[in-house]
Amino acid sequence: MASIARKNLIEDIPRFLAAQAGIMFAVSLVTIQNGILNGFVQSSSLLIDKSSADIWITSEDMVHLNLTMPLALEQLTKAQNVPGVELAEPLIFQSARWRDPTGQIQAINLVGSNPDGQLFAPWNIIEGDLESLKQPYRVIVDESNLNSLQVSGVGDTVTISGLEAKIVGLTQGTQPIVNSIFVFASLKNANAYVTVPLQTQTRCTFENGNLNCVNVFDDSGDRQTQTDISPEPRPLTLTDPITYILVKAKPNQDLQQLQAELEATLPNTRAYTRQEIAEKIQDYWQKRTGVGFVLSLGAVVGILVGMIVVAQILYASVADHIKEFGTLKAMGAPDRLLYSVILEQAFWMAVLGYIPGMALCLGVASWASATQGILILITPASAVGVFFLTLVMCGGSAFFAIQKVTRVDPAIVFKA
């Protein structure tokens, strides 16, 4: 019976290739959509996952990483004095305006940290070093964002919120899918960028004997080329805003107890363990934004397309060999043996369509990560899950062909 199934499978090569193309499409769509969803969700907490902090202190109004209220630096001092805290460090995470050398602006996320800190620092630095961030108005960006930022690499100078910014380093794999472009800086530099006021200019025109003046906001002055105009960033004061406080607990310290003490000491704040805040952010992007539904819907469409293609191919194959199935029935072959032929075909179609489909997905994921900085997360567990889903898809498609065999009359063999 197995040999009959294989012969039926490859008897019509064009039909066989059409079926494999449909299965490859379904496998690829399900895998890529699931990989994008997993990568999207995981990358949303990338900043947290790469920190060494046991606890993140945030505003009680924090919704997700980009949507929160600032904290005063003086709260860092209070956190350091809480029993059970070994180390506390500030982190600035604020949006800013990046103006590239062509004069175009775009939104970025400034990530300000202490270059000598222990709880957070830019990771995967492939060019430059952290020491360079200590100099005034120096930043590090991810290499995948160079084209988006309209810069060529280390040494280029742009402006951020009207202040000059020189690129002194490149990272790799540090850009999440969900956030605006990450730009890493020291605390002093990041504070200067996010607190600088907009410049106001009065522009006047003389038309038809009338003088018309208007005040406009501008951050594109001469600072981009005259780097000596901007004063050196000042150290942060206790009243300066920061975004998060990162805490490392003392050895054997109960984290739940420490969370409660930190929240009692710092009014209007919440203390999350690293896992808790990561789950909160991932849950927001996966459930409250509808991203999970959209990507899951695409995966369902892929499954339906695959089932339709396989069902059509198997049904046509049974219809072409209906007399042969009638002959087997007339010879006394039980239905279960006839069903095994169809299920065998479905199994081989699933395997032969899954292998190249998954190989294609792995290639796309590798290309997207290397060239676009997009994480398409295909784990061994998800690959195995897609394989079993492919088997179920093809097995379910065989149902229609099995129904036709079930109703076949052995007397058809003797009809003209």
Short mmCIF file of C-alpha atoms in Angstrom, two decimals:
data_model
loop_
_atom_site.label_atom_id
_atom_site.label_comp_id
_atom_site.label_asym_id
_atom_site.label_seq_id
_atom_site.Cartn_x
_atom_site.Cartn_y
_atom_site.Cartn_z
CA MET A 1 0.00 0.00 0.00
CA ALA A 2 2.85 2.36 0.74
CA SER A 3 4.31 1.80 -2.74
CA ILE A 4 0.91 2.56 -4.30
CA ALA A 5 0.75 5.81 -2.34
CA ARG A 6 4.19 6.91 -3.48
CA LYS A 7 3.47 6.00 -7.10
CA ASN A 8 0.22 7.95 -7.04
CA LEU A 9 2.09 10.86 -5.51
CA ILE A 10 4.70 11.28 -8.23
CA GLU A 11 2.67 9.97 -11.16
CA ASP A 12 1.70 13.49 -12.19
CA ILE A 13 4.76 15.69 -11.52
CA PRO A 14 3.11 19.07 -12.31
CA ARG A 15 0.24 18.26 -9.94
CA PHE A 16 2.72 17.09 -7.30
CA LEU A 17 4.76 20.31 -7.59
CA ALA A 18 1.59 22.41 -7.35
CA ALA A 19 0.69 20.64 -4.11
CA GLN A 20 4.17 21.13 -2.68
CA ALA A 21 4.08 24.81 -3.59
CA GLY A 22 0.80 25.19 -1.69
CA ILE A 23 2.18 23.42 1.37
CA MET A 24 5.41 25.46 1.24
CA PHE A 25 3.32 28.62 1.11
CA ALA A 26 1.29 27.53 4.14
CA VAL A 27 4.38 26.47 6.11
CA SER A 28 6.20 29.69 5.26
CA LEU A 29 3.27 31.94 6.10
CA VAL A 30 2.54 30.23 9.42
CA THR A 31 6.22 30.12 10.42
CA ILE A 32 7.04 33.69 9.39
CA GLN A 33 3.90 35.14 10.98
CA ASN A 34 4.52 33.22 14.20
CA GLY A 35 8.22 34.16 14.09
CA ILE A 36 7.41 37.83 13.62
CA LEU A 37 4.93 37.71 16.51
CA ASN A 38 7.45 35.97 18.80
CA GLY A 39 10.23 38.31 17.74
CA PHE A 40 7.97 41.34 18.07
CA VAL A 41 6.90 40.41 21.58
CA GLN A 42 10.35 39.40 22.76
CA SER A 43 12.07 42.45 21.30
CA SER A 44 9.62 44.76 23.10
CA SER A 45 11.44 43.94 26.35
CA LEU A 46 14.93 43.77 24.84
CA LEU A 47 16.17 46.72 26.89
CA ILE A 48 15.04 45.02 30.09
CA ASP A 49 16.36 41.59 29.18
CA LYS A 50 19.83 43.02 28.56
CA SER A 51 20.02 44.73 31.94
CA SER A 52 21.51 43.19 35.08
CA ALA A 53 18.99 44.76 37.43
CA ASP A 54 16.89 42.64 39.77
CA ILE A 55 14.22 45.35 40.12
CA TRP A 56 13.03 48.20 37.90
CA ILE A 57 11.45 51.20 39.65
CA THR A 58 9.00 53.09 37.47
CA SER A 59 6.28 55.68 37.79
CA GLU A 60 3.00 54.18 38.97
CA ASP A 61 1.50 55.46 35.70
CA MET A 62 3.82 53.39 33.51
CA VAL A 63 1.92 51.67 30.67
CA HIS A 64 4.84 50.40 28.62
CA LEU A 65 8.47 51.29 28.08
CA ASN A 66 7.76 54.41 26.02
CA LEU A 67 4.72 55.60 27.94
CA THR A 68 5.48 56.60 31.50
CA MET A 69 6.03 59.62 33.74
CA PRO A 70 9.53 60.76 34.75
CA LEU A 71 11.11 60.28 38.15
CA ALA A 72 13.31 62.82 39.96
CA LEU A 73 16.95 61.87 40.42
CA GLU A 74 16.58 62.46 44.16
CA GLN A 75 14.48 59.28 44.30
CA LEU A 76 17.58 57.36 43.27
CA THR A 77 19.30 58.51 46.49
CA LYS A 78 16.33 57.34 48.54
CA ALA A 79 16.35 53.97 46.78
CA GLN A 80 20.05 53.48 47.51
CA ASN A 81 19.35 53.91 51.24
CA VAL A 82 16.68 51.21 51.39
CA PRO A 83 17.92 48.14 53.30
CA GLY A 84 18.50 45.25 50.93
CA VAL A 85 19.62 47.42 48.01
CA GLU A 86 23.20 46.76 46.96
CA LEU A 87 23.29 49.13 43.98
CA ALA A 88 20.94 51.55 42.24
CA GLU A 89 21.52 53.30 38.91
CA PRO A 90 19.44 55.74 36.84
CA LEU A 91 18.31 55.18 33.27
CA ILE A 92 16.99 57.80 30.86
CA PHE A 93 14.66 56.58 28.14
CA GLN A 94 13.11 59.48 26.26
CA SER A 95 12.09 60.34 22.72
CA ALA A 96 14.00 63.04 20.85
CA ARG A 97 14.37 64.57 17.39
CA TRP A 98 17.22 63.40 15.19
CA ARG A 99 18.18 65.74 12.35
CA ASP A 100 20.40 64.04 9.80
CA PRO A 101 23.05 65.78 7.62
CA THR A 102 20.43 66.42 4.91
CA GLY A 103 18.25 68.37 7.36
CA GLN A 104 15.50 65.75 7.68
CA ILE A 105 14.16 64.91 11.15
CA GLN A 106 12.86 61.66 12.61
CA ALA A 107 11.95 60.27 16.01
CA ILE A 108 14.49 58.37 18.07
CA ASN A 109 14.61 56.92 21.57
CA LEU A 110 17.53 58.15 23.65
CA VAL A 111 18.89 55.54 26.05
CA GLY A 112 21.04 57.30 28.64
CA SER A 113 23.10 55.29 31.15
CA ASN A 114 26.33 55.52 33.11
CA PRO A 115 29.18 54.20 30.91
CA ASP A 116 30.84 52.91 34.10
CA GLY A 117 27.61 51.41 35.44
CA GLN A 118 27.09 47.77 36.28
CA LEU A 119 23.36 47.36 35.67
CA PHE A 120 22.98 48.60 32.10
CA ALA A 121 25.20 49.47 29.13
CA PRO A 122 24.98 49.18 25.34
CA TRP A 123 25.74 45.61 24.29
CA ASN A 124 27.19 43.89 21.21
CA ILE A 125 29.44 46.84 20.38
CA ILE A 126 31.17 45.99 17.10
CA GLU A 127 32.94 49.31 16.57
CA GLY A 128 34.05 51.91 19.11
CA ASP A 129 33.82 51.55 22.90
CA LEU A 130 31.89 52.74 25.94
CA GLU A 131 34.67 55.10 27.02
CA SER A 132 33.92 57.31 24.03
CA LEU A 133 30.45 58.03 25.41
CA LYS A 134 32.01 59.99 28.28
CA GLN A 135 32.99 62.76 25.86
CA PRO A 136 30.46 65.57 25.27
CA TYR A 137 27.75 64.92 22.71
CA ARG A 138 28.79 61.41 21.68
CA VAL A 139 26.35 58.60 20.79
CA ILE A 140 26.29 54.97 19.68
CA VAL A 141 23.75 53.56 17.20
CA ASP A 142 22.89 50.15 15.78
CA GLU A 143 24.48 49.38 12.41
CA SER A 144 21.10 48.29 10.99
CA ASN A 145 19.81 51.86 11.45
CA LEU A 146 22.55 53.65 9.50
CA ASN A 147 20.46 53.94 6.34
CA SER A 148 17.39 55.09 8.25
CA LEU A 149 19.44 57.72 10.07
CA GLN A 150 21.05 58.88 6.80
CA VAL A 151 24.59 58.40 8.13
CA SER A 152 27.48 56.25 6.99
CA GLY A 153 28.99 55.22 10.31
CA VAL A 154 31.43 56.22 13.03
CA GLY A 155 32.62 59.82 12.73
CA ASP A 156 29.44 61.29 11.25
CA THR A 157 27.94 64.29 13.05
CA VAL A 158 24.23 65.14 13.25
CA THR A 159 22.03 67.06 15.69
CA ILE A 160 19.68 65.77 18.38
CA SER A 161 17.14 68.31 19.63
CA GLY A 162 19.38 71.06 18.24
CA LEU A 163 22.60 69.86 19.90
CA GLU A 164 25.41 68.24 17.98
CA ALA A 165 25.82 64.47 18.21
CA LYS A 166 28.84 62.57 16.92
CA ILE A 167 28.62 58.84 16.30
CA VAL A 168 31.48 57.08 18.10
CA GLY A 169 30.34 53.48 18.03
CA LEU A 170 28.13 50.85 16.41
CA THR A 171 26.19 47.99 17.94
CA GLN A 172 24.59 44.92 16.38
CA GLY A 173 21.23 43.37 17.24
CA THR A 174 20.18 46.10 19.68
CA GLN A 175 17.17 47.47 17.80
CA PRO A 176 13.70 46.17 18.78
CA ILE A 177 10.95 45.98 16.19
CA VAL A 178 8.40 47.87 18.27
CA ASN A 179 10.40 50.96 19.21
CA SER A 180 11.76 53.96 17.41
CA ILE A 181 15.48 53.89 16.68
CA PHE A 182 17.61 53.43 19.79
CA VAL A 183 20.45 55.92 20.28
CA PHE A 184 22.74 55.21 23.24
CA ALA A 185 24.37 58.04 25.18
CA SER A 186 25.81 58.82 28.60
CA LEU A 187 23.53 60.17 31.31
CA LYS A 188 24.90 63.70 30.97
CA ASN A 189 24.56 63.75 27.20
CA ALA A 190 21.10 62.20 27.24
CA ASN A 191 19.94 64.70 29.86
CA ALA A 192 21.25 67.57 27.75
CA TYR A 193 19.37 66.30 24.70
CA VAL A 194 16.03 65.80 26.44
CA THR A 195 16.06 69.02 28.49
CA VAL A 196 17.32 71.51 25.90
CA PRO A 197 14.62 74.10 25.10
CA LEU A 198 13.58 74.87 21.56
CA GLN A 199 15.10 78.01 20.09
CA THR A 200 12.73 80.76 19.05
CA GLN A 201 13.48 82.91 16.04
CA THR A 202 11.62 85.93 14.73
CA ARG A 203 11.31 85.94 10.96
CA CYS A 204 10.09 89.07 9.20
CA THR A 205 9.09 89.76 5.64
CA PHE A 206 8.36 93.10 3.98
CA GLU A 207 5.54 92.90 1.44
CA ASN A 208 3.51 95.69 -0.12
CA GLY A 209 4.82 98.18 2.38
CA ASN A 210 3.86 96.02 5.36
CA LEU A 211 6.28 94.37 7.79
CA ASN A 212 5.07 90.89 8.80
CA CYS A 213 6.88 89.12 11.63
CA VAL A 214 6.29 85.70 13.11
CA ASN A 215 7.98 83.70 15.85
CA VAL A 216 9.02 80.17 14.84
CA PHE A 217 10.63 77.31 16.71
CA ASP A 218 13.83 75.96 15.25
CA ASP A 219 16.47 73.44 16.31
CA SER A 220 18.55 73.38 13.14
CA GLY A 221 20.81 76.38 13.96
CA ASP A 222 24.55 76.42 13.45
CA ARG A 223 25.34 73.90 16.18
CA GLN A 224 25.69 71.10 13.67
CA THR A 225 28.86 72.60 12.26
CA GLN A 226 30.07 74.78 15.11
CA THR A 227 30.51 72.24 17.87
CA ASP A 228 32.13 74.76 20.22
CA ILE A 229 28.87 76.71 20.62
CA SER A 230 27.22 74.14 22.87
CA PRO A 231 28.59 74.08 26.42
CA GLU A 232 29.75 70.81 27.92
CA PRO A 233 26.77 68.89 29.37
CA ARG A 234 26.44 69.50 33.09
CA PRO A 235 26.18 66.73 35.69
CA LEU A 236 22.65 65.80 36.69
CA THR A 237 21.13 67.46 39.77
CA LEU A 238 18.63 65.94 42.18
CA THR A 239 15.76 67.70 40.45
CA ASP A 240 16.62 66.46 36.95
CA PRO A 241 14.20 63.93 35.45
CA ILE A 242 15.14 60.32 34.82
CA THR A 243 12.90 57.56 33.54
CA TYR A 244 13.78 54.42 35.49
CA ILE A 245 15.78 53.37 38.53
CA LEU A 246 17.57 50.05 38.22
CA VAL A 247 18.21 48.17 41.44
CA LYS A 248 20.47 45.26 42.28
CA ALA A 249 19.48 43.44 45.45
CA LYS A 250 21.90 42.19 48.05
CA PRO A 251 22.62 38.45 48.01
CA ASN A 252 19.82 36.28 49.44
CA GLN A 253 17.51 39.30 49.62
CA ASP A 254 13.81 38.49 49.28
CA LEU A 255 12.72 40.43 46.18
CA GLN A 256 9.06 40.67 47.11
CA GLN A 257 9.95 42.19 50.45
CA LEU A 258 12.37 44.59 48.78
CA GLN A 259 9.70 45.61 46.26
CA ALA A 260 7.31 46.49 49.07
CA GLU A 261 9.96 48.53 50.92
CA LEU A 262 10.94 50.43 47.78
CA GLU A 263 7.33 51.32 46.97
CA ALA A 264 6.77 52.46 50.56
CA THR A 265 9.90 54.62 50.47
CA LEU A 266 9.28 56.11 47.01
CA PRO A 267 5.73 57.48 46.69
CA ASN A 268 3.92 57.23 43.34
CA THR A 269 6.22 54.51 42.06
CA ARG A 270 6.02 50.81 41.29
CA ALA A 271 8.81 48.29 41.76
CA TYR A 272 8.85 45.40 39.27
CA THR A 273 11.16 42.44 39.08
CA ARG A 274 12.87 42.15 35.73
CA GLN A 275 10.53 39.33 34.71
CA GLU A 276 7.42 41.22 35.82
CA ILE A 277 8.16 44.39 33.87
CA ALA A 278 9.17 42.38 30.80
CA GLU A 279 5.88 40.47 30.93
CA LYS A 280 3.92 43.70 31.43
CA ILE A 281 5.46 45.26 28.33
CA GLN A 282 5.11 42.11 26.23
CA ASP A 283 1.50 41.71 27.30
CA TYR A 284 0.76 45.28 26.25
CA TRP A 285 2.10 44.86 22.72
CA GLN A 286 0.66 41.39 22.23
CA LYS A 287 -2.87 41.95 23.56
CA ARG A 288 -3.71 45.64 23.82
CA THR A 289 -2.40 46.67 20.39
CA GLY A 290 -4.04 43.92 18.30
CA VAL A 291 -0.70 42.87 16.82
CA GLY A 292 -1.14 39.30 18.02
CA PHE A 293 -4.57 39.06 16.36
CA VAL A 294 -3.37 40.43 13.02
CA LEU A 295 -0.38 38.09 12.79
CA SER A 296 -2.40 35.09 13.98
CA LEU A 297 -5.01 35.87 11.33
CA GLY A 298 -2.29 35.70 8.66
CA ALA A 299 -1.22 32.29 9.97
CA VAL A 300 -4.81 31.02 9.81
CA VAL A 301 -5.08 32.20 6.19
CA GLY A 302 -1.91 30.22 5.39
CA ILE A 303 -3.36 27.06 6.93
CA LEU A 304 -6.63 27.42 5.01
CA VAL A 305 -4.81 27.96 1.71
CA GLY A 306 -2.65 24.89 2.32
CA MET A 307 -5.63 22.72 3.23
CA ILE A 308 -7.54 23.78 0.12
CA VAL A 309 -4.60 23.06 -2.19
CA VAL A 310 -3.83 19.67 -0.64
CA ALA A 311 -7.51 18.66 -0.56
CA GLN A 312 -7.88 19.48 -4.25
CA ILE A 313 -4.76 17.51 -5.20
CA LEU A 314 -5.71 14.44 -3.15
CA TYR A 315 -9.30 14.50 -4.35
CA ALA A 316 -8.19 14.73 -7.98
CA SER A 317 -5.72 11.88 -7.43
CA VAL A 318 -8.46 9.64 -6.01
CA ALA A 319 -10.81 10.57 -8.86
CA ASP A 320 -8.15 9.61 -11.41
CA HIS A 321 -7.64 6.21 -9.75
CA ILE A 322 -11.23 5.50 -8.75
CA LYS A 323 -11.32 2.25 -10.76
CA GLU A 324 -8.15 1.03 -9.09
CA PHE A 325 -9.71 1.66 -5.69
CA GLY A 326 -12.85 -0.15 -6.90
CA THR A 327 -10.72 -3.11 -7.96
CA LEU A 328 -9.09 -3.30 -4.52
CA LYS A 329 -12.52 -3.24 -2.92
CA ALA A 330 -13.75 -5.98 -5.24
CA MET A 331 -10.74 -8.07 -4.23
CA GLY A 332 -11.82 -7.74 -0.59
CA ALA A 333 -9.42 -5.04 0.60
CA PRO A 334 -10.78 -3.46 3.78
CA ASP A 335 -11.48 0.27 3.87
CA ARG A 336 -8.66 0.91 6.34
CA LEU A 337 -6.11 -0.23 3.75
CA LEU A 338 -7.59 2.10 1.16
CA TYR A 339 -7.53 4.93 3.63
CA SER A 340 -3.87 4.23 4.37
CA VAL A 341 -3.00 4.92 0.73
CA ILE A 342 -4.54 8.39 0.91
CA LEU A 343 -3.08 9.17 4.33
CA GLU A 344 0.32 7.97 3.13
CA GLN A 345 0.13 10.44 0.25
CA ALA A 346 -0.89 13.21 2.64
CA PHE A 347 2.01 12.37 4.97
CA TRP A 348 4.63 12.51 2.22
CA MET A 349 3.17 15.73 0.88
CA ALA A 350 3.42 17.23 4.36
CA VAL A 351 7.04 16.16 4.87
CA LEU A 352 8.22 17.11 1.39
CA GLY A 353 6.50 20.49 1.59
CA TYR A 354 7.63 21.23 5.16
CA ILE A 355 11.37 20.75 4.66
CA PRO A 356 11.94 23.31 1.87
CA GLY A 357 9.35 25.63 3.42
CA MET A 358 11.14 25.69 6.77
CA ALA A 359 14.53 26.09 5.08
CA LEU A 360 13.16 29.12 3.23
CA CYS A 361 11.87 30.60 6.51
CA LEU A 362 15.23 30.17 8.23
CA GLY A 363 16.92 31.91 5.32
CA VAL A 364 14.45 34.81 5.42
CA ALA A 365 14.87 35.14 9.21
CA SER A 366 18.66 35.23 8.89
CA TRP A 367 18.50 37.81 6.10
CA ALA A 368 16.02 40.02 7.98
CA SER A 369 18.17 39.99 11.11
CA ALA A 370 21.41 40.74 9.29
CA THR A 371 20.18 43.44 6.91
CA GLN A 372 17.06 44.93 8.47
CA GLY A 373 17.61 44.35 12.18
CA ILE A 374 14.22 42.60 12.38
CA LEU A 375 13.96 39.62 14.69
CA ILE A 376 11.95 36.73 13.22
CA LEU A 377 12.18 34.27 16.09
CA ILE A 378 11.98 30.64 14.94
CA THR A 379 12.64 28.39 17.91
CA PRO A 380 13.01 24.57 17.81
CA ALA A 381 9.70 24.33 19.66
CA SER A 382 7.90 26.50 17.10
CA ALA A 383 9.49 24.57 14.20
CA VAL A 384 8.26 21.28 15.67
CA GLY A 385 4.85 22.81 16.28
CA VAL A 386 4.58 23.94 12.67
CA PHE A 387 5.58 20.42 11.51
CA PHE A 388 2.78 18.78 13.46
CA LEU A 389 0.41 21.50 12.29
CA THR A 390 1.41 20.66 8.70
CA LEU A 391 0.68 16.98 9.34
CA VAL A 392 -2.74 17.86 10.76
CA MET A 393 -3.39 20.20 7.83
CA CYS A 394 -2.60 17.56 5.24
CA GLY A 395 -4.37 14.82 7.21
CA GLY A 396 -7.47 16.97 7.46
CA SER A 397 -7.33 17.66 3.74
CA ALA A 398 -7.32 13.90 3.09
CA PHE A 399 -10.80 13.66 4.66
CA PHE A 400 -12.54 14.70 1.43
CA ALA A 401 -10.64 12.15 -0.64
CA ILE A 402 -11.37 9.43 1.93
CA GLN A 403 -15.08 10.20 1.69
CA LYS A 404 -14.98 9.56 -2.05
CA VAL A 405 -13.22 6.21 -1.58
CA THR A 406 -15.74 5.23 1.10
CA ARG A 407 -18.61 5.67 -1.35
CA VAL A 408 -16.97 3.92 -4.31
CA ASP A 409 -18.92 0.95 -5.69
CA PRO A 410 -16.74 -2.09 -6.56
CA ALA A 411 -19.06 -2.71 -9.51
CA ILE A 412 -17.52 0.30 -11.22
CA VAL A 413 -14.75 -2.01 -12.35
CA PHE A 414 -17.18 -3.84 -14.67
CA LYS A 415 -18.70 -0.73 -16.18
CA ALA A 416 -17.66 0.30 -19.65
#
